[in-house]
Short mmCIF file of C-alpha atoms and ligand atoms in Angstrom, two decimals:
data_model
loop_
_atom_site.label_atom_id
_atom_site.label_comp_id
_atom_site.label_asym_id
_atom_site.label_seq_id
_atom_site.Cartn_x
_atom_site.Cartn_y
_atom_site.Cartn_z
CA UNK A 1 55.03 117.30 97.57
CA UNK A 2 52.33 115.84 95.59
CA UNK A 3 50.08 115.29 98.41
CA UNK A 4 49.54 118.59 98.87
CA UNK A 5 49.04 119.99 95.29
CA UNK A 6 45.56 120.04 94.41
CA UNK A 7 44.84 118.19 91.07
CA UNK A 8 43.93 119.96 87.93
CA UNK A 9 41.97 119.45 84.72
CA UNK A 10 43.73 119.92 81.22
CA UNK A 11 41.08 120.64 78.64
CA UNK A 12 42.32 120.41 74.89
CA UNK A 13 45.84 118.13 74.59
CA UNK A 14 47.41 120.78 71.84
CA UNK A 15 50.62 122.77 72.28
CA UNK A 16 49.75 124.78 75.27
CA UNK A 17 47.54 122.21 76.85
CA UNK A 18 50.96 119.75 77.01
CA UNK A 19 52.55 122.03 78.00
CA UNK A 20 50.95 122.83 80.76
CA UNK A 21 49.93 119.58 81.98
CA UNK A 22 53.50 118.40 81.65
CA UNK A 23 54.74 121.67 84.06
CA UNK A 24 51.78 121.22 86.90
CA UNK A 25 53.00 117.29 86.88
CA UNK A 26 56.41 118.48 86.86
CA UNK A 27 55.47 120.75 90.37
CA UNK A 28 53.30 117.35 91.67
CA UNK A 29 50.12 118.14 90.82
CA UNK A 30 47.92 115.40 89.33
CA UNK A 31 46.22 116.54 85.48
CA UNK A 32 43.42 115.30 83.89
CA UNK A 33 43.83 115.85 80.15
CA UNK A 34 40.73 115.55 78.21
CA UNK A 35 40.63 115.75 74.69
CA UNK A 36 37.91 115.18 72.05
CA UNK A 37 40.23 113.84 69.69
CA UNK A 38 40.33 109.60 70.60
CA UNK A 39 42.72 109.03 68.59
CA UNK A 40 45.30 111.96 70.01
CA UNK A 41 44.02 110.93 73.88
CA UNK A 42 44.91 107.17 72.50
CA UNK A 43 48.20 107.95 71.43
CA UNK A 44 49.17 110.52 74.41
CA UNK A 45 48.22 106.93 76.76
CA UNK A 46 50.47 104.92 74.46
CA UNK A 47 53.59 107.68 75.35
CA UNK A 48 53.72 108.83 71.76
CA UNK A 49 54.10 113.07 71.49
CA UNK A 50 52.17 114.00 69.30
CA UNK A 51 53.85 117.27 68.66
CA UNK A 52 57.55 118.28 68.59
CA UNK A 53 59.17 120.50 71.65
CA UNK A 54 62.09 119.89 73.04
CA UNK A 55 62.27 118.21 76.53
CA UNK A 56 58.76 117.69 76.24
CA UNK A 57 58.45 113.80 75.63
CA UNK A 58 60.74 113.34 78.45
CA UNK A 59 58.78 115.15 81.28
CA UNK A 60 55.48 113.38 80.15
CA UNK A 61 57.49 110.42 80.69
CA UNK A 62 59.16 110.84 83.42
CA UNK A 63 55.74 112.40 85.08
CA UNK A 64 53.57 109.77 83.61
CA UNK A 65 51.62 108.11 86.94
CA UNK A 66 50.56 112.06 87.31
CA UNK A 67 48.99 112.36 83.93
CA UNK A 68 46.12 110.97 82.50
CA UNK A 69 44.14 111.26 79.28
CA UNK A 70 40.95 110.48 78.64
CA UNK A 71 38.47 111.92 76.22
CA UNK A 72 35.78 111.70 78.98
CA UNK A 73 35.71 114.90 81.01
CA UNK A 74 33.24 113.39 84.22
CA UNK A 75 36.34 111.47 85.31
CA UNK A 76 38.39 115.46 85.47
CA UNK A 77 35.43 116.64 87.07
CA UNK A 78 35.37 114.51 89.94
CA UNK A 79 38.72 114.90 90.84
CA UNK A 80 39.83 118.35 89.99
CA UNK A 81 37.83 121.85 90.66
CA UNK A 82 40.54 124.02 88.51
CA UNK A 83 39.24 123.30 84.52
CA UNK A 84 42.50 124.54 82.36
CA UNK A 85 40.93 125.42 78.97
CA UNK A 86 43.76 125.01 76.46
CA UNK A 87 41.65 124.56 73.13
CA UNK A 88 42.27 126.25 69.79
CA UNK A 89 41.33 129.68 68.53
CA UNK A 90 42.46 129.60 65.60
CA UNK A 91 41.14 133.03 63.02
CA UNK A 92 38.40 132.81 61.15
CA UNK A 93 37.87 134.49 57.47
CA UNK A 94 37.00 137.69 59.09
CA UNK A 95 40.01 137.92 61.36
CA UNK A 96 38.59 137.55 64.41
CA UNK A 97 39.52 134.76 67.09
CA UNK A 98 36.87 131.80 66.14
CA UNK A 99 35.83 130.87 69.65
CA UNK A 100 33.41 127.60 68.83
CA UNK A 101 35.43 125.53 70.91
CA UNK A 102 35.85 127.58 73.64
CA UNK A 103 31.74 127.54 73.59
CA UNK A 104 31.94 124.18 73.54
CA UNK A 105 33.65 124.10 76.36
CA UNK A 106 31.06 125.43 78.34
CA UNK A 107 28.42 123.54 76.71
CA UNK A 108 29.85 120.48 78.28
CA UNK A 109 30.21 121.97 81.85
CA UNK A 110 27.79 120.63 84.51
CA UNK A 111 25.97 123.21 87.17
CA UNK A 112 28.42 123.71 89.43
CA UNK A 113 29.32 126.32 91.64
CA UNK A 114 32.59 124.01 92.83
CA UNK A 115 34.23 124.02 89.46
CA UNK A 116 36.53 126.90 87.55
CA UNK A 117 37.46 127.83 84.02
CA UNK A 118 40.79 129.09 83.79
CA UNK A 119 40.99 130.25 80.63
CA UNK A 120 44.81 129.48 79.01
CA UNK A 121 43.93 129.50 74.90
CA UNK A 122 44.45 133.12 73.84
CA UNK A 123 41.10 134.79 73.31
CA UNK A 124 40.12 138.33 72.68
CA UNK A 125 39.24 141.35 75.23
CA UNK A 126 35.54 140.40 76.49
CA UNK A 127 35.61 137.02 75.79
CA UNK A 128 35.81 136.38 79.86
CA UNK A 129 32.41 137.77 80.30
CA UNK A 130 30.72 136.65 77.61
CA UNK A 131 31.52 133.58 79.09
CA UNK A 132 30.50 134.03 82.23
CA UNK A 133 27.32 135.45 80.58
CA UNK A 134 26.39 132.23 78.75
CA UNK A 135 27.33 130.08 81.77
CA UNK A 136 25.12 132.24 83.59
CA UNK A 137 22.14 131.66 80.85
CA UNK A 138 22.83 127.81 80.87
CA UNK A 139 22.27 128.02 84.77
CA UNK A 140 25.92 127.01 85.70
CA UNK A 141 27.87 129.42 88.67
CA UNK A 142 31.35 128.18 87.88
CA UNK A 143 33.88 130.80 88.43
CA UNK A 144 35.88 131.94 85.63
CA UNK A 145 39.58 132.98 85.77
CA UNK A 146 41.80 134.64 82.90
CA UNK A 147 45.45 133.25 83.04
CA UNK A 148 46.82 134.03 79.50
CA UNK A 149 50.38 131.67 78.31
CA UNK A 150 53.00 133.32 77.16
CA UNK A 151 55.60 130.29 76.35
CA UNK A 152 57.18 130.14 72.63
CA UNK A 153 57.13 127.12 70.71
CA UNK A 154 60.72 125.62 70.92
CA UNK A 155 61.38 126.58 74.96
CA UNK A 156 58.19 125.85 75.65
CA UNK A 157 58.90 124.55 79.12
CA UNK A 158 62.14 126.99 79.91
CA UNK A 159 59.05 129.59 79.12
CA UNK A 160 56.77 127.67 82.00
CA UNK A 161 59.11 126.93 84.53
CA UNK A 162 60.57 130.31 84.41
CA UNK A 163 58.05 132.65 83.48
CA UNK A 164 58.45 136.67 83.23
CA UNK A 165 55.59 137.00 84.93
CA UNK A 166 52.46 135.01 85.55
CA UNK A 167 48.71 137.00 84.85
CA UNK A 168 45.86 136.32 87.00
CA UNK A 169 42.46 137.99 86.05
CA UNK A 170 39.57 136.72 88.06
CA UNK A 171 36.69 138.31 90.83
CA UNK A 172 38.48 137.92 93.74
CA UNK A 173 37.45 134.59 94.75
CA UNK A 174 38.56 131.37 95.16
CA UNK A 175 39.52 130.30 91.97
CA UNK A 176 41.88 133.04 90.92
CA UNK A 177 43.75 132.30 94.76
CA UNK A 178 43.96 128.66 93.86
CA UNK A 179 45.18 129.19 90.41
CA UNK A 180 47.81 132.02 92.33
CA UNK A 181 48.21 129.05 94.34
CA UNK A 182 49.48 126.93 92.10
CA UNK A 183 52.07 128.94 90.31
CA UNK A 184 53.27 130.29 93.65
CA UNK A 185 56.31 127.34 93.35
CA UNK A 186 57.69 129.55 90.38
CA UNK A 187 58.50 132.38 92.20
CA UNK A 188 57.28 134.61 89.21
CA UNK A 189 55.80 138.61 89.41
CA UNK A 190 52.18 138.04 89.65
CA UNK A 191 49.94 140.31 87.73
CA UNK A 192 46.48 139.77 89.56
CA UNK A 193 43.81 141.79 87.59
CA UNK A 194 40.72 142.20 86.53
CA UNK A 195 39.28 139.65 83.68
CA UNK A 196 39.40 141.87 80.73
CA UNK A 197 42.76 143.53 81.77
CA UNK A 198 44.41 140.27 81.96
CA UNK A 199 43.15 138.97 78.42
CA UNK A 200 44.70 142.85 77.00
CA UNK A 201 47.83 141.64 78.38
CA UNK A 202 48.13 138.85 76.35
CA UNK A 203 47.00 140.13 73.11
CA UNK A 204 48.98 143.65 73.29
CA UNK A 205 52.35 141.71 74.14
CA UNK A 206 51.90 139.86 71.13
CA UNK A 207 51.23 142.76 69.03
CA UNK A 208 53.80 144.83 70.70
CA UNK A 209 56.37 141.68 70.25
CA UNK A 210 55.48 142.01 66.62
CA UNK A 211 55.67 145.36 66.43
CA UNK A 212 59.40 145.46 67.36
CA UNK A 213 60.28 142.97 64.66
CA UNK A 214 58.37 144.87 61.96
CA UNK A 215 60.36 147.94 63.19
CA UNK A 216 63.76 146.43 63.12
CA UNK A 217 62.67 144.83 59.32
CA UNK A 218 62.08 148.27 58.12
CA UNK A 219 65.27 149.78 59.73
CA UNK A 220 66.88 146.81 57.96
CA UNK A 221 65.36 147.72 54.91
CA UNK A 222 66.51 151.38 55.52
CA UNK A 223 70.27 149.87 56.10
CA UNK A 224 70.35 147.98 52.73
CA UNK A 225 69.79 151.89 51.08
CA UNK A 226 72.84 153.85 53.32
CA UNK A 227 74.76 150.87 53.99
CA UNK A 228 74.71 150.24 57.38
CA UNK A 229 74.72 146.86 58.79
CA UNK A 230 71.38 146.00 60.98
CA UNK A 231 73.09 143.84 63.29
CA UNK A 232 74.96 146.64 64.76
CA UNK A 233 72.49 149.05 64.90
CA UNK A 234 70.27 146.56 66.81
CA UNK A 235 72.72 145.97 68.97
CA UNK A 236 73.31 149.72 69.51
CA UNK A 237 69.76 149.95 70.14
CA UNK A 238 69.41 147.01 72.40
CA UNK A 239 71.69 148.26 74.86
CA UNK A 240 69.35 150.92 75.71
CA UNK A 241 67.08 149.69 78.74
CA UNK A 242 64.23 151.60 77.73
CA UNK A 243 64.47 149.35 74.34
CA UNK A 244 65.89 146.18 75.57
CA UNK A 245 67.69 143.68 72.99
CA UNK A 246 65.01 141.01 72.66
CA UNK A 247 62.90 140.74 69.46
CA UNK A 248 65.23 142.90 67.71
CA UNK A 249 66.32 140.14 65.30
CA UNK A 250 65.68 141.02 61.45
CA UNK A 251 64.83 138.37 59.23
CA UNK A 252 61.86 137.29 56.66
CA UNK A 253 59.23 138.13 58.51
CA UNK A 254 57.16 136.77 61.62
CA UNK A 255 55.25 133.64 61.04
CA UNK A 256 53.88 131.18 63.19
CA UNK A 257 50.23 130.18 65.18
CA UNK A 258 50.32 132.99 66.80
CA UNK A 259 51.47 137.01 66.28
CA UNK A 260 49.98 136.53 63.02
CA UNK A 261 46.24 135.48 64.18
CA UNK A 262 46.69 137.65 67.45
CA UNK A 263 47.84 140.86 65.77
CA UNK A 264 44.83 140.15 63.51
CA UNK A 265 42.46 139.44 66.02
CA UNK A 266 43.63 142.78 68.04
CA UNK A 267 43.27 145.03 65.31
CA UNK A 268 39.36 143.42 64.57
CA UNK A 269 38.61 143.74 67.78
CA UNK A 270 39.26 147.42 67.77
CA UNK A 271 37.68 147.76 64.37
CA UNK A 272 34.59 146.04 65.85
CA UNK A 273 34.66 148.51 68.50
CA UNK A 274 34.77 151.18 66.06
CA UNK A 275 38.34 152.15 66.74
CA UNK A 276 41.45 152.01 63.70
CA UNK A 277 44.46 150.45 65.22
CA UNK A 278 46.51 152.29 62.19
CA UNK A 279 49.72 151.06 63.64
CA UNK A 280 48.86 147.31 63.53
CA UNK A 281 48.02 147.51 59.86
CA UNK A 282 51.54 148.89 59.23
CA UNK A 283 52.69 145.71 61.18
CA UNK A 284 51.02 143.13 59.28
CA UNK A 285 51.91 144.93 56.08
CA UNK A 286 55.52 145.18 57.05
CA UNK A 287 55.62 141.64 57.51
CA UNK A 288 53.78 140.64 54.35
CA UNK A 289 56.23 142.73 52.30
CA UNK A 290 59.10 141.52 54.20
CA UNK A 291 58.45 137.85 53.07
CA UNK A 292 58.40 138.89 49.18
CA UNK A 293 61.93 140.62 49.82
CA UNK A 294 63.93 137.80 49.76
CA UNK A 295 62.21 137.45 45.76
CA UNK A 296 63.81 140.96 44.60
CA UNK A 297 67.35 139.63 46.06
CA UNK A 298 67.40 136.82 44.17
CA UNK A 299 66.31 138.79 40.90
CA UNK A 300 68.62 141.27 41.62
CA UNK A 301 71.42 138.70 41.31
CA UNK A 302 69.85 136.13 39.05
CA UNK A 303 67.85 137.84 37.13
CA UNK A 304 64.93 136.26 35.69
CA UNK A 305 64.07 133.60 37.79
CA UNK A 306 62.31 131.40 35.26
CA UNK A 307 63.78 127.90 34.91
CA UNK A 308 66.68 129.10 37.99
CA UNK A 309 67.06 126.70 40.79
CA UNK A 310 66.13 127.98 44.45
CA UNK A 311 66.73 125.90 47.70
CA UNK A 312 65.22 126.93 50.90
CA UNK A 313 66.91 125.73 53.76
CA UNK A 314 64.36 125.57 56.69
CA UNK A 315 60.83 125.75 56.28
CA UNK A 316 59.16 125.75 59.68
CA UNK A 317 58.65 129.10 60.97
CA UNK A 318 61.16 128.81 63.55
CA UNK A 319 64.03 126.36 64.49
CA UNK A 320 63.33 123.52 67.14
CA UNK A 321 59.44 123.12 66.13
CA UNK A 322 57.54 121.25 63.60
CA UNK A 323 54.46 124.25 63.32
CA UNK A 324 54.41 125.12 59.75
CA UNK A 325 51.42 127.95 60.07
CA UNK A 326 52.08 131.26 58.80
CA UNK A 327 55.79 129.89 58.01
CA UNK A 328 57.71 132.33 55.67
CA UNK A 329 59.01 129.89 53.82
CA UNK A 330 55.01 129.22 52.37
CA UNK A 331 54.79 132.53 50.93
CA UNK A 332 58.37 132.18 49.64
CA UNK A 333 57.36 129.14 47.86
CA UNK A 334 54.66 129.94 46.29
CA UNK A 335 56.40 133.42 44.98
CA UNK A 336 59.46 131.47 43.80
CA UNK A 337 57.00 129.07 41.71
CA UNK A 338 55.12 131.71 40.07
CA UNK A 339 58.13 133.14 39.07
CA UNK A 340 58.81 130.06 37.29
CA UNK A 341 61.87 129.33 39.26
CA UNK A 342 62.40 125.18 40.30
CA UNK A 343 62.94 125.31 44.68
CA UNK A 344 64.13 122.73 46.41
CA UNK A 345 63.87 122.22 49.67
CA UNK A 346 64.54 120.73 52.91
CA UNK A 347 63.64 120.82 56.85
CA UNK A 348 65.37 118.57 59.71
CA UNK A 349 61.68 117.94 61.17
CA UNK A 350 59.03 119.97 59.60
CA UNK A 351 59.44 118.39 56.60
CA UNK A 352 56.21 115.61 56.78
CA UNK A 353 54.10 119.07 56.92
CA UNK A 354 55.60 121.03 54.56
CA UNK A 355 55.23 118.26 51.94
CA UNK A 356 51.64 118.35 51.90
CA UNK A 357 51.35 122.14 52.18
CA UNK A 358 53.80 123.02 49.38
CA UNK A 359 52.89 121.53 46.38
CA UNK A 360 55.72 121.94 43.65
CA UNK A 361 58.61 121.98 45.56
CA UNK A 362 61.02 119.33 45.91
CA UNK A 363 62.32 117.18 49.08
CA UNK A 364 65.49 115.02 48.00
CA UNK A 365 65.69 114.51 51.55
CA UNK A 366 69.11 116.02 53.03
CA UNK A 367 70.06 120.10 52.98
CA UNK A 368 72.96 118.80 50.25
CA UNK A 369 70.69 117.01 48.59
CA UNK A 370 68.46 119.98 48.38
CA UNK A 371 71.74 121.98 47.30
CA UNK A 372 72.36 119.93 45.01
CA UNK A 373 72.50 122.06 41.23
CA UNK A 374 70.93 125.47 42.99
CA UNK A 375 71.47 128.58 41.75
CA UNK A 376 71.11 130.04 44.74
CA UNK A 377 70.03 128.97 48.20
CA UNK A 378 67.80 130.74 50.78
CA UNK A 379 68.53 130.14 54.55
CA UNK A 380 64.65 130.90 55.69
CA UNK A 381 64.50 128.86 59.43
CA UNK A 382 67.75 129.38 61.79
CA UNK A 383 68.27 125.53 62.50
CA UNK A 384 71.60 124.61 64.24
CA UNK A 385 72.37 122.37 61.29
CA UNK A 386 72.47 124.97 59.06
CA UNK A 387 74.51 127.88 60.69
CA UNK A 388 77.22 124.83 60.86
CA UNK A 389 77.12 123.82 57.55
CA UNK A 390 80.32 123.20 55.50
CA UNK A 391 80.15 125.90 53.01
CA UNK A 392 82.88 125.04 51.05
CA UNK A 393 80.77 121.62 50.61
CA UNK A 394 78.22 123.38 49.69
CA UNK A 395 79.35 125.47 47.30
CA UNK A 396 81.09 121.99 45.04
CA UNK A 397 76.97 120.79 45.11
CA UNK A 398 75.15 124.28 44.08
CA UNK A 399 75.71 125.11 40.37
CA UNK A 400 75.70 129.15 41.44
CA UNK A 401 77.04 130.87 44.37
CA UNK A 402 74.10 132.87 45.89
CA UNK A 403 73.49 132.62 49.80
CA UNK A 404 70.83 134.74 50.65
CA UNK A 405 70.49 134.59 54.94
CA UNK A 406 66.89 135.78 55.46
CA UNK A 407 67.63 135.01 59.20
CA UNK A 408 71.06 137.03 59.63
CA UNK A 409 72.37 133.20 61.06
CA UNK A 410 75.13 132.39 58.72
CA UNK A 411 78.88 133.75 59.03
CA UNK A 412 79.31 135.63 55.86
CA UNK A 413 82.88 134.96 56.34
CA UNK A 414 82.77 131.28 56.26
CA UNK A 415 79.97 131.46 53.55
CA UNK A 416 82.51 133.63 51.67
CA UNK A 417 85.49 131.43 52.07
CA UNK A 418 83.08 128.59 50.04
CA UNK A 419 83.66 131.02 47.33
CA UNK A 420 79.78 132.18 47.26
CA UNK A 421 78.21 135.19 47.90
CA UNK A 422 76.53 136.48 51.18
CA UNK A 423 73.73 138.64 51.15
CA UNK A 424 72.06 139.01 54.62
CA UNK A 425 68.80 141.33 55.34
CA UNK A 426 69.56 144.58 55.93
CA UNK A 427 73.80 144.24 55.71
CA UNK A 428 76.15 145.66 53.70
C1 LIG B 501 54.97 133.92 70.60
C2 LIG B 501 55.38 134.70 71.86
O1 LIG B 501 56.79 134.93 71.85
C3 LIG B 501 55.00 133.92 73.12
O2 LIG B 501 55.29 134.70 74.28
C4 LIG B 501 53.49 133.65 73.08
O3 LIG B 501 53.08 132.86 74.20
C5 LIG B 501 53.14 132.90 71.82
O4 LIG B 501 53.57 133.66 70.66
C6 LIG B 501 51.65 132.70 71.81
O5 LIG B 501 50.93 133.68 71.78
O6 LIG B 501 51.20 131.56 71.97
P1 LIG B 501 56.00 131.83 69.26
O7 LIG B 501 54.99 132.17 68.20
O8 LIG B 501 56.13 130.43 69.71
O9 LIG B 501 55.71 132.71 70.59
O10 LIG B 501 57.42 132.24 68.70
P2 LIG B 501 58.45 133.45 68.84
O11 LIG B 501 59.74 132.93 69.32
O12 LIG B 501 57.89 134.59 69.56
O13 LIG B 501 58.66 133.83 67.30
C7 LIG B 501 57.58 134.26 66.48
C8 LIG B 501 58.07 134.64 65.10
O14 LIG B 501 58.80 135.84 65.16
C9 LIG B 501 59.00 133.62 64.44
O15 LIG B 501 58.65 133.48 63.09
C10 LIG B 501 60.38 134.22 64.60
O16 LIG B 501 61.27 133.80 63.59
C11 LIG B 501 60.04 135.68 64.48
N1 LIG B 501 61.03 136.58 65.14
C12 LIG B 501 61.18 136.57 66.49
C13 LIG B 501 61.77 137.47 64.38
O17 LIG B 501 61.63 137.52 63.13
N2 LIG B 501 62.64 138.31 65.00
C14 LIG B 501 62.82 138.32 66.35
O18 LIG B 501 63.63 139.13 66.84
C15 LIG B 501 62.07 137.42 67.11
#
């Protein structure tokens, strides 16, 4: 099988670059991975992971004669025509996507009219052609194809082997049939589009992803008034195939590398373009307020919260990854602190990061460590380990009897039976 899959060049080793190399290898292809980092591309040829994902350090292994790092990008140029560019975009002050790597990128290609980018890092509307407008300044005819990721931290690789639907924007020539080419072994709906159209895809999924959860917060919040329970009016909702169940999970609020800088980007790129995206701003503010929430609960039962212990169970901000950006339980912190109130906390592996980004807080180490005297606990990141904790355990460490479930995850019933009290978002 390998002999006949062409081999590919990985451009920026992060989470979707890994990803992605580790699939093509998976399917036989041969990747080139270059990174500018020496160290990362040192430690990726060592068979250390730099990042956590389930399955992933496995498949790297098990692929590893197919994949090769190297912070040198002639070696990827030689061998593979199809350039994946997987680097950052993170926001900059403004909102918008900041694209200096991306320009980078093309700074370092060579004149070539044998050579494509395939653009994977999510990047505004437009971006395609200015692209292919500087390439064109800089005297370089490399085609340039738009083929936007869509896989979720945590099932990353489920999310690439199986995809919903692969999107291919390109010209119509070679590049965008040889990157159709490639994911043909997936048997997913192909989208094959125009450049622009296929980078709208991306960034209005995201936003329209987001908007559902903002949605179900606020008919959460409308629940806690008339005393209905959320759950079962999602589920109520979910059932309906013009709605369709997924996404429809109340909690904290959205975090994470993504909806947060993509909904952001969306709505400056419409502002830039002189158009108000009114409902996006009702997104982001949704979410915002959604995070300070869990404050009012715990006021509402404890009262003033100065000198009151607080410990957050979960602080990444999602279970099965280590990605601490735009995590919930930041904001939560830093609200609990100012308060005056003393938080604990603990998180099975995002923990290293959270240390340094939460100054204040405490990390005895274990989630009954953490438990350990609390007046009340928040569960703020769905990990297994905490939906099957022993609650009548933790109810003999914690000196009060709060659970507040900012991820609807727990069984108030077995919560209950440990004596405490359950309050979930958006349940009576
Ligand atoms: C998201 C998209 O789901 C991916 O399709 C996309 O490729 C990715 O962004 C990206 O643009 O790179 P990800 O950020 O990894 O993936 O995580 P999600 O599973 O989508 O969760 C995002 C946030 O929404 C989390 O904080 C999660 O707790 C929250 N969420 C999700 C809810 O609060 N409720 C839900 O019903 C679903």
């Amino acid at each position: 099988m390998s002999t006949e899959r062409e081999p590919i060049a990985v451009i920026g080793t992060g989470y979707v670059g890994l990803v992605t190399a580790a699939g093509f290898a998976e399917l036989g292809n041969e990747v080139l991975c270059v990174d500018v980092d020496a160290a990362k591309v040192e430690r990726l040829t060592a068979g250390e992971v730099p990042i956590y994902e389930p399955g992933l350090a496995e498949v790297l292994e098990s692929c590893r004669e197919r994949l090769h790092f190297s912070t040198q990008l002639a070696d990827a140029l030689e061998r593979a025509r199809l350039l994946f560019v997987c680097v950052g975009t993170p926001p900059t002050h403004s909102g918008d996507a900041d694209l200096s790597a991306v320009h980078d990128v093309v700074a370092s290609m060579p004149a070539s009219d044998t050579h494509a980018l395939v653009m994977k890092s999510t990047v505004p509307p437009g971006t395609g052609t200015a692209v292919k407008r500087a390439l064109a300044q800089q005297g370089k005819p490399l085609a340039y194809v738009s083929c936007p990721e869509f896989l979720r931290e945590g099932s990353a690789l489920k999310d690439f082997r199986h995809p919903d639907r692969v999107v291919v924007g390109d010209e119509g020539d070679w590049a965008g049939d040889a990157v159709v080419a490639l994911y043909e072994p997936l048997g997913a709906p192909l989208v094959r589009t125009d450049v622009v159209s296929a980078e709208m895809v991306k960034l209005a999924t995201n936003a329209f992803l987001s908007t559902k959860i903002s949605f179900i917060n606020e008919i959460a919040n409308v629940c806690e008034e008339t005393g209905a329970d959320v759950l079962e009016v999602a589920r109520g909702m979910g059932l309906d195939s013009r709605v369709g169940p997924a996404f429809l999970r109340p909690g904290i609020g959205f975090g994470g590398s993504c909806f947060p800088k993509d909904i952001s980007a969306l709505k400056q790129l419409a502002g830039n373009s002189g158009y108000h995206f009114q409902l996006l701003n009702a997104v982001i503010e949704v979410n915002d307020l959604q995070k300070r929430r869990v404050v009012s609960k715990l006021v509402k039962h404890l009262g003033d919260l100065v000198g009151k212990r607080v410990t957050l169970l979960g602080l990444a901000f999602k279970p099965d990854t280590d990605d601490m950006r735009e995590a919930s339980s930041l904001v939560l912190a830093a609200r609990l602190l100012a308060e005056g109130a003393h938080v604990s906390a603990y998180d099975p592996v995002a923990e290293a990061h959270a240390r340094e980004l939460m100054p204040g807080v405490d990390f005895p180490g274990s989630a009954l460590a953490a438990l350990e005297g609390a007046d009340a606990c928040v569960l703020v990141t769905e990990w297994a380990q905490f939906t099957e904790l022993d609650w009548q355990t933790a109810a003999q460490a914690m000196r009060g009897e709060l659970v507040v479930d900012g991820r609807n995850a727990l069984d108030p019933a077995a919560v209950r039976a440990g004596g405490l009290t359950y309050e979930g978002i958006g349940r009576p």
